[in-house]
Short mmCIF file of N, CA and C in Angstrom, two decimals:
data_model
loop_
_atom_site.label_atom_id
_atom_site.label_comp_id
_atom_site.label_asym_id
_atom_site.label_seq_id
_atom_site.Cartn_x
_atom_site.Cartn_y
_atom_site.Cartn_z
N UNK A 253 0.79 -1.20 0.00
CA UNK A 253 0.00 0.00 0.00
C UNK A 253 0.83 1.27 0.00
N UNK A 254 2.07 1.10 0.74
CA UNK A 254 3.21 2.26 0.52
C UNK A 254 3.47 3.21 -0.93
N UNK A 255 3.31 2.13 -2.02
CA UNK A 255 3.79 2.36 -3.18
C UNK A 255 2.50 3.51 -3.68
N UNK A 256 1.02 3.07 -3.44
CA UNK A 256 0.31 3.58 -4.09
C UNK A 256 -0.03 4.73 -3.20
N UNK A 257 0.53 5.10 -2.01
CA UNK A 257 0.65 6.54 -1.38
C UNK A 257 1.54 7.03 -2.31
N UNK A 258 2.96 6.10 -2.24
CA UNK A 258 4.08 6.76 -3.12
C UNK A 258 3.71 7.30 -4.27
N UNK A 259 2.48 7.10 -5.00
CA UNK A 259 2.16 7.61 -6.59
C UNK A 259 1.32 8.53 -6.36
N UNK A 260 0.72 9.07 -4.95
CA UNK A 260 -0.42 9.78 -4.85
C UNK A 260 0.66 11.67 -4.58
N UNK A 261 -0.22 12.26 -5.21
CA UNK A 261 0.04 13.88 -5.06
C UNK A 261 0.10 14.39 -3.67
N UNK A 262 -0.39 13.49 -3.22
CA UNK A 262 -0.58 13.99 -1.28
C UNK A 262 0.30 12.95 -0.78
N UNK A 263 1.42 12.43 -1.29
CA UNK A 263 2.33 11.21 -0.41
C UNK A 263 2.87 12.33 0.68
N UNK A 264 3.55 13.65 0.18
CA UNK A 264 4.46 14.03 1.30
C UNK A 264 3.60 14.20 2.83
N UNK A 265 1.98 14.58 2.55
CA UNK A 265 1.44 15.20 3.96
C UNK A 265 0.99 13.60 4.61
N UNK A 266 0.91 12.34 3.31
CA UNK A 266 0.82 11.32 4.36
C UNK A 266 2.01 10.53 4.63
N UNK A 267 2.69 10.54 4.40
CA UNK A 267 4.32 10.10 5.20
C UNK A 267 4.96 11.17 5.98
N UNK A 268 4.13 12.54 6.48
CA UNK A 268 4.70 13.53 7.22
C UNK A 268 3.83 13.04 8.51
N UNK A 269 2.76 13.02 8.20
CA UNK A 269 1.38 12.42 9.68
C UNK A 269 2.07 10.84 9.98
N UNK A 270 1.96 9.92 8.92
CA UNK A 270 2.67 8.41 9.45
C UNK A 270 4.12 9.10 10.16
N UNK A 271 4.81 9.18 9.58
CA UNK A 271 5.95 9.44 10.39
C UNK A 271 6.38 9.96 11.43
N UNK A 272 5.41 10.87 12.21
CA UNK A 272 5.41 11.57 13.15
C UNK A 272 4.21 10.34 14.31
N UNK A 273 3.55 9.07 13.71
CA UNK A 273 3.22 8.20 15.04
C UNK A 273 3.99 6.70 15.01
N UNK A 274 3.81 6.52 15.77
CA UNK A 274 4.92 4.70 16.00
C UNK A 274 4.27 3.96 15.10
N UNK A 275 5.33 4.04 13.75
CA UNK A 275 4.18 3.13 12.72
C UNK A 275 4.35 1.78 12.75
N UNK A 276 4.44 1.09 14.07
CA UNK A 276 4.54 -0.49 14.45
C UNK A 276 2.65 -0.46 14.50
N UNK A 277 2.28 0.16 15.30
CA UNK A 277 0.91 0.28 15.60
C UNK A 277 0.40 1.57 16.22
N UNK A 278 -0.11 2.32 15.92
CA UNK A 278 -0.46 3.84 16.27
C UNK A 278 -1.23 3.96 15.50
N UNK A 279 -2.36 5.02 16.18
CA UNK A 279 -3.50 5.45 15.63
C UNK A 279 -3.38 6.91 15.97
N UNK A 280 -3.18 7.92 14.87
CA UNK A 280 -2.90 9.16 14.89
C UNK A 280 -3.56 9.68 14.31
N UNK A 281 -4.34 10.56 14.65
CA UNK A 281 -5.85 11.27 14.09
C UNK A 281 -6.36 10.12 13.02
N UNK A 282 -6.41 10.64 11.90
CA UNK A 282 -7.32 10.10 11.18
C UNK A 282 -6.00 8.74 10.20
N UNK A 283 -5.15 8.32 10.99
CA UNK A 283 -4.26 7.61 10.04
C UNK A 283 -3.78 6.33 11.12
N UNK A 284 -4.08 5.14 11.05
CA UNK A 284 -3.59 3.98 11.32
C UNK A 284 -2.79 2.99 10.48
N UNK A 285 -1.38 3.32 10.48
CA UNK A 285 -0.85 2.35 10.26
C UNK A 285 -0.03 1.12 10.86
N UNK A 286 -0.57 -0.41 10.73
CA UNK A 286 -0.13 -1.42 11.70
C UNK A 286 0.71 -1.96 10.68
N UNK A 287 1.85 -2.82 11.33
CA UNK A 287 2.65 -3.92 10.85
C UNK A 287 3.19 -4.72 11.94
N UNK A 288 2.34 -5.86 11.63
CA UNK A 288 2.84 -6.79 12.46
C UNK A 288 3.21 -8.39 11.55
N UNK A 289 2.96 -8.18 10.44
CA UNK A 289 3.67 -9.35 9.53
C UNK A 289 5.01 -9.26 9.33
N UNK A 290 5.98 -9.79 9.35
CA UNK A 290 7.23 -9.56 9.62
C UNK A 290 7.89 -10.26 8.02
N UNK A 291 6.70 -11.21 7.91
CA UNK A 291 7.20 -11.91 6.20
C UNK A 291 6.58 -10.84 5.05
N UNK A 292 5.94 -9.78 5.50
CA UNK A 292 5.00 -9.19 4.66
C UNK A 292 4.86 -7.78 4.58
N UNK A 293 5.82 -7.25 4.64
CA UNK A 293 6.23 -6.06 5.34
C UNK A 293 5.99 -5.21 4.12
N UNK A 294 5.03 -4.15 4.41
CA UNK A 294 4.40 -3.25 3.62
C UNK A 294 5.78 -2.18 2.82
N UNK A 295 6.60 -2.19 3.20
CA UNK A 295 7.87 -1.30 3.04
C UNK A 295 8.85 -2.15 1.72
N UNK A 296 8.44 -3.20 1.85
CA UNK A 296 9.24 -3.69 0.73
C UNK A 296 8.61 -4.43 -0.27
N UNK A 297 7.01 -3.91 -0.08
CA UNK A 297 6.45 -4.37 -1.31
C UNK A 297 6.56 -3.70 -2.41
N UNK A 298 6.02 -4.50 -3.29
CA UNK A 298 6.57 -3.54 -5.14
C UNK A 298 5.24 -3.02 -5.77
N UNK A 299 5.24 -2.21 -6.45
CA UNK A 299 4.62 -2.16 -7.71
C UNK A 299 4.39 -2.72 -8.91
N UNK A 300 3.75 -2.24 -9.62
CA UNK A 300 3.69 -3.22 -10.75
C UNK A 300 5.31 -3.25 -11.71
N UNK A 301 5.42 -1.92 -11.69
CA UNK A 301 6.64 -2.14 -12.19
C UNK A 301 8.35 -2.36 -11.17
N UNK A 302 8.08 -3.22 -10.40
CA UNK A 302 8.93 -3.98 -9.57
C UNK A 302 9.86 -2.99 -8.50
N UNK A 303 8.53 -1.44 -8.21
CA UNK A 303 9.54 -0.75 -7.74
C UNK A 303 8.86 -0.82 -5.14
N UNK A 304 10.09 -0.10 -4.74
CA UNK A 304 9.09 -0.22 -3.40
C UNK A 304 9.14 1.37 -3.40
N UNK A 305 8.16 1.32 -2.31
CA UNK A 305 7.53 3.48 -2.33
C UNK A 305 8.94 4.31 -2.71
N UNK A 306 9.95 3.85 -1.84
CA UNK A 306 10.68 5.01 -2.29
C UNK A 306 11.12 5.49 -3.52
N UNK A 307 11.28 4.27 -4.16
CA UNK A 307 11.48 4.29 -5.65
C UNK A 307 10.76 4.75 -6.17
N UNK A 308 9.44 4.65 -6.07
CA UNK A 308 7.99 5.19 -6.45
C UNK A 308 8.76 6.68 -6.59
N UNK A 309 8.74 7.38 -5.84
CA UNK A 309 8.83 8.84 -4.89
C UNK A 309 9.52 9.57 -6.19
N UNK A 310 11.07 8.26 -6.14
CA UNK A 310 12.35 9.08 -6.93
C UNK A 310 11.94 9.00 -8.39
N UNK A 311 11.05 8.08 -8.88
CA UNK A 311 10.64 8.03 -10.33
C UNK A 311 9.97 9.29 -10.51
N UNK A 312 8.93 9.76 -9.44
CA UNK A 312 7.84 10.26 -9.82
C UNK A 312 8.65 11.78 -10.14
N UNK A 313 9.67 11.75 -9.29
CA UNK A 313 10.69 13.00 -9.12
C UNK A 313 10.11 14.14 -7.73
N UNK A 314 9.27 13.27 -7.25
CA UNK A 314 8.55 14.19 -6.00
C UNK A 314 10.10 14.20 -4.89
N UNK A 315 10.25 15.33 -4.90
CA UNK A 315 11.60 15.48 -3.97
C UNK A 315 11.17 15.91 -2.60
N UNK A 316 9.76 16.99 -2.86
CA UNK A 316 9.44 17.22 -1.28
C UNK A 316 9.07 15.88 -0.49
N UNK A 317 7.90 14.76 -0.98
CA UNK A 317 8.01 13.39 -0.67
C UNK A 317 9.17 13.11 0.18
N UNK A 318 10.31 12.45 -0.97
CA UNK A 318 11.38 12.17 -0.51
C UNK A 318 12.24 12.50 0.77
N UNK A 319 12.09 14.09 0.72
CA UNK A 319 12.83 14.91 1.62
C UNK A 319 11.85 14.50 3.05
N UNK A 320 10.43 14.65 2.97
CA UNK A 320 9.51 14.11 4.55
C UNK A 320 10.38 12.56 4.48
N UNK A 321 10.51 11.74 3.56
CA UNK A 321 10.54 10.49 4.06
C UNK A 321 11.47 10.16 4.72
N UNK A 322 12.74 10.84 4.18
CA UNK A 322 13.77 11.12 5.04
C UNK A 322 14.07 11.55 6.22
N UNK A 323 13.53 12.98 6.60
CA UNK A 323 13.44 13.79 7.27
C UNK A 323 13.64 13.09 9.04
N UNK A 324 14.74 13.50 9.77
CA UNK A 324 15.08 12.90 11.10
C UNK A 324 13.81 13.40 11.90
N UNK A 325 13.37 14.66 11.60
CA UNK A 325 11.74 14.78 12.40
C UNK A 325 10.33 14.68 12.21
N UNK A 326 10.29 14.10 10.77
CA UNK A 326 8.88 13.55 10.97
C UNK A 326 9.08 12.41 9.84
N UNK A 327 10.29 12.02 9.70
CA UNK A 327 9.89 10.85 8.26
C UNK A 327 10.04 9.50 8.80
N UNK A 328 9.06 8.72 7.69
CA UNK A 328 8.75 7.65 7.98
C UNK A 328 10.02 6.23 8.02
N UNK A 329 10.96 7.08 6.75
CA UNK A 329 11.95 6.09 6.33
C UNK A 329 12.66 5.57 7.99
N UNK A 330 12.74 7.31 8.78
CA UNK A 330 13.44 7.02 10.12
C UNK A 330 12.54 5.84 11.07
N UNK A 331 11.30 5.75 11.05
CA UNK A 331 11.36 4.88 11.94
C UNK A 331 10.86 3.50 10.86
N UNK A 332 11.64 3.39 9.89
CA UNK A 332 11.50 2.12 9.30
C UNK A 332 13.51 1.73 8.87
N UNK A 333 13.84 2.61 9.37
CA UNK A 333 15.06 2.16 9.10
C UNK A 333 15.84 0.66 9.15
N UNK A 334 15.12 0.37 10.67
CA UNK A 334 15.89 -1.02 10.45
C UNK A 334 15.49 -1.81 9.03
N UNK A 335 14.83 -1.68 8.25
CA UNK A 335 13.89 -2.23 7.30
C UNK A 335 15.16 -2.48 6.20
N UNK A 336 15.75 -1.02 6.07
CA UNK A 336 17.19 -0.57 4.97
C UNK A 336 18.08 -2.08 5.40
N UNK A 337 18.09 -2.83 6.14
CA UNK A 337 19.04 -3.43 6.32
C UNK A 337 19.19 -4.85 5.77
N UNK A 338 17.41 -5.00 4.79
CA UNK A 338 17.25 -6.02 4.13
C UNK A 338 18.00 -6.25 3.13
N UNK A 339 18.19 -7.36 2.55
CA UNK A 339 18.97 -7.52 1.51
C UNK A 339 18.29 -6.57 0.26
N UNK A 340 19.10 -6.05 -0.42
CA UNK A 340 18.89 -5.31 -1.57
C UNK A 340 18.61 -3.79 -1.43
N UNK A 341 17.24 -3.62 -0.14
CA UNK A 341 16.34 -2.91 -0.07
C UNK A 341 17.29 -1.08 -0.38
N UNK A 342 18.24 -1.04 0.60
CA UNK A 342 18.98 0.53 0.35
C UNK A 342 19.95 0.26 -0.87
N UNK A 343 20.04 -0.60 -1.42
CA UNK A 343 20.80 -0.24 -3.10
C UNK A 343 19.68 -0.38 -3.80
N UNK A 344 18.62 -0.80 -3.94
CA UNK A 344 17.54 -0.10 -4.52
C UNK A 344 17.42 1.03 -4.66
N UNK A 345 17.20 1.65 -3.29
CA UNK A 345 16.73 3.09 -3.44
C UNK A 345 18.05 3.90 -4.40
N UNK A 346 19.17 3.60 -3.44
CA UNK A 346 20.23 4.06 -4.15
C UNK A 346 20.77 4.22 -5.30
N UNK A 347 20.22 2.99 -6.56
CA UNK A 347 20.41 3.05 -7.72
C UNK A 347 18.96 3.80 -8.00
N UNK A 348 18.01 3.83 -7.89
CA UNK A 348 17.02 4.57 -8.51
C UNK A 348 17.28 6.09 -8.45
N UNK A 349 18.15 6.71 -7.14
CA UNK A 349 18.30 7.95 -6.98
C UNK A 349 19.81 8.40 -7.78
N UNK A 350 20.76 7.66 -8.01
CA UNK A 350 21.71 7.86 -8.94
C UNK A 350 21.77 7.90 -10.56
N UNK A 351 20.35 6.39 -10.98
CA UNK A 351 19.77 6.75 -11.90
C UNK A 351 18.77 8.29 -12.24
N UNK A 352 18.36 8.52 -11.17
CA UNK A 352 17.86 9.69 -11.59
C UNK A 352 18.22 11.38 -11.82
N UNK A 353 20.04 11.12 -11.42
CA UNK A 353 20.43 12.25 -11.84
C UNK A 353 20.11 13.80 -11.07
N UNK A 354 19.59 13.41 -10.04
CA UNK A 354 18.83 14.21 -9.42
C UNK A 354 19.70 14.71 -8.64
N UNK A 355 20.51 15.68 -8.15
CA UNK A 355 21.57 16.43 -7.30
C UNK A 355 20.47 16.32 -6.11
N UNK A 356 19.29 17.13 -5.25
CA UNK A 356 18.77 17.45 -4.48
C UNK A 356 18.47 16.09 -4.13
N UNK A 357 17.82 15.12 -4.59
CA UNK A 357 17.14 13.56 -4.09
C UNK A 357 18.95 12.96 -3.73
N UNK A 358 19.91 13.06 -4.07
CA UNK A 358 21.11 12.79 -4.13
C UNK A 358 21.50 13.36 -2.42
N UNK A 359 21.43 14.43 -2.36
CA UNK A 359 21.97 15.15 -1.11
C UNK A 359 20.64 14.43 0.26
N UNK A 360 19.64 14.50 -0.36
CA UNK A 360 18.72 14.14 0.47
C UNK A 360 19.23 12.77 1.31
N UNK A 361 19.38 11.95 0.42
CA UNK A 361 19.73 10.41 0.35
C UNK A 361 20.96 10.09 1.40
N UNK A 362 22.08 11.08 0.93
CA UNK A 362 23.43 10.61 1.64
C UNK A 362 23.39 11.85 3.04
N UNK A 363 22.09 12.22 3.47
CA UNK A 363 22.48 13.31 4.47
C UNK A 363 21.50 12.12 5.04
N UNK A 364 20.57 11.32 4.87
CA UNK A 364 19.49 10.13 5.57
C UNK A 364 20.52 9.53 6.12
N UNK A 365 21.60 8.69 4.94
CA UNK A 365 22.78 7.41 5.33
C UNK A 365 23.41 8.36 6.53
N UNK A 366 24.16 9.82 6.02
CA UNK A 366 25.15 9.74 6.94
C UNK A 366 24.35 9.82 8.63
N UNK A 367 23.16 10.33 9.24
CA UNK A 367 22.75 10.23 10.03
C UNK A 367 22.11 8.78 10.57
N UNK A 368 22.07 7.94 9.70
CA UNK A 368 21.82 6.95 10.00
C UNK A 368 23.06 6.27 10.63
N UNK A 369 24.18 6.70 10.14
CA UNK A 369 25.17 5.37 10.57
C UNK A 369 25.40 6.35 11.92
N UNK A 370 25.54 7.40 12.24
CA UNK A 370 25.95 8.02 13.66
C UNK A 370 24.71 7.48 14.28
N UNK A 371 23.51 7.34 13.92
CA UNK A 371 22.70 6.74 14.83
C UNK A 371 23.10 5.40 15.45
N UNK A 372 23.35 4.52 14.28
CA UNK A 372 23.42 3.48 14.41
C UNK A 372 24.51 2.82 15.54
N UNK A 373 25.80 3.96 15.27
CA UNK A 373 27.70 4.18 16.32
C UNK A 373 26.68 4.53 17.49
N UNK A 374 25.62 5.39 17.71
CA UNK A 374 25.02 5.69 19.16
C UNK A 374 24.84 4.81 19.48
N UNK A 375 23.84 3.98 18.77
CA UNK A 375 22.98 2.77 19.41
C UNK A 375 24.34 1.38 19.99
N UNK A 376 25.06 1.38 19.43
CA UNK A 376 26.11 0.24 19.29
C UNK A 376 26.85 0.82 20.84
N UNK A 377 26.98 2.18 21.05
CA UNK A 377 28.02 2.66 22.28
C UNK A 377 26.61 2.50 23.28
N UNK A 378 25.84 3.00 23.09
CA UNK A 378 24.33 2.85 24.05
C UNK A 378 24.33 1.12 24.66
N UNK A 379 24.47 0.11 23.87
CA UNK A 379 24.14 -1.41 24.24
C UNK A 379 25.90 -1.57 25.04
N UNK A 380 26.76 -1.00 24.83
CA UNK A 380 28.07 -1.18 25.16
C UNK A 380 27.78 -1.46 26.54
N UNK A 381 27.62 -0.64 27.00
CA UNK A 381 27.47 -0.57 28.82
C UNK A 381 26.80 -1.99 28.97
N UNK A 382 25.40 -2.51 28.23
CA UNK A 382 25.27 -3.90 28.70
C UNK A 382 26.05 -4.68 28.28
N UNK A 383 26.83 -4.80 28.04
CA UNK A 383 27.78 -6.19 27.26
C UNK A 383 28.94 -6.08 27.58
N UNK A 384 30.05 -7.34 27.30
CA UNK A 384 31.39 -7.11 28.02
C UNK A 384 32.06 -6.54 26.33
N UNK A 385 33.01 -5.83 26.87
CA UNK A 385 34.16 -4.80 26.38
C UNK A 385 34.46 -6.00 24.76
N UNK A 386 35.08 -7.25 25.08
CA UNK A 386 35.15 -7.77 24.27
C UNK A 386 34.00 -7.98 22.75
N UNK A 387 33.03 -8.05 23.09
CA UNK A 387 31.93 -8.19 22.58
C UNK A 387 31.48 -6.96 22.15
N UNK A 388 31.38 -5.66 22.66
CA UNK A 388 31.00 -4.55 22.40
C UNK A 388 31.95 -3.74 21.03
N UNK A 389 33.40 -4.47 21.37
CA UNK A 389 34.48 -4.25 20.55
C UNK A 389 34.28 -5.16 19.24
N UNK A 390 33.53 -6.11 18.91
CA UNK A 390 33.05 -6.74 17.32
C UNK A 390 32.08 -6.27 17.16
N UNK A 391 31.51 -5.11 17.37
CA UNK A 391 30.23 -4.55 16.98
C UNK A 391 30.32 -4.23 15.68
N UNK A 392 29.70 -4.34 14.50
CA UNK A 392 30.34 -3.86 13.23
C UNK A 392 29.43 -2.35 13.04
N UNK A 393 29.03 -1.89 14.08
CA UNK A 393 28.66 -0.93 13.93
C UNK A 393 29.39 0.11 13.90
N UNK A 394 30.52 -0.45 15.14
CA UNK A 394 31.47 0.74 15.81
C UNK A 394 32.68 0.85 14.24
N UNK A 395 32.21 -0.19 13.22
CA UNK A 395 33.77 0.28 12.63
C UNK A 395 34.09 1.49 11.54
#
């Protein structure tokens, strides 16, 4: 269902409202989105033409889209991030946004990654304290 927001003229104001409630399960004014299929995960479904929303977004060339989906304060991509970690799923996006030549969807893209991986060095020094030194030290987060 992602994809066919992704094609709609109003994707940015509804991935600005999803993204701003816990889209595991939250009901935020007039917008409920649940996921609790874990084999079926609305984020990496396709379109007809074999693309998932974000791709949708970068075809359509909607950059404001893109930029909410991104966005560290109300986008959706952020609290679907762990999602990027599927096989394929962020060189997808990545070749669709390099294919598209697009400088702004380009900057958008690698300002998402680079905050993502300092998130990610937080989260890895954050679990440190529970775990022994050895173990905290193969984190492949920290490298």
């Amino acid at each position: 269902f992602l994809h066919m927001i992704a094609d709609s003229p109003f994707a940015s104001r509804f991935i600005r409202k999803a993204g701003k409630s816990d889209f595991r399960a939250h009901e935020h004014g007039d917008v409920k989105l649940e996921i609790n299929d874990d084999e079926n995960l609305p984020f990496k479904e396709v379109n007809n033409n074999g693309e998932i929303w974000l791709q949708s977004l970068v075809r359509r060339g909607d950059v404001e889209a893109l930029d909410v989906a991104f966005s560290p304060h109300s986008g959706l991509a952020w609290g679907i991030s762990i999602y990027f970690l599927y096989p394929g799923v962020h060189e997808l996006v990545a070749a669709s946004i390099k294919e598209s030549n697009n400088p702004m969807m380009q900057s958008i893209f690698d300002a998402f990654n680079s905050f993502q991986n300092i998130y990610q060095r937080l989260s890895a020094l954050t679990m440190a304290g529970f775990r022994a030194e050895d173990v905290s030290l193969q984190d492949e987060r920290l490298a």
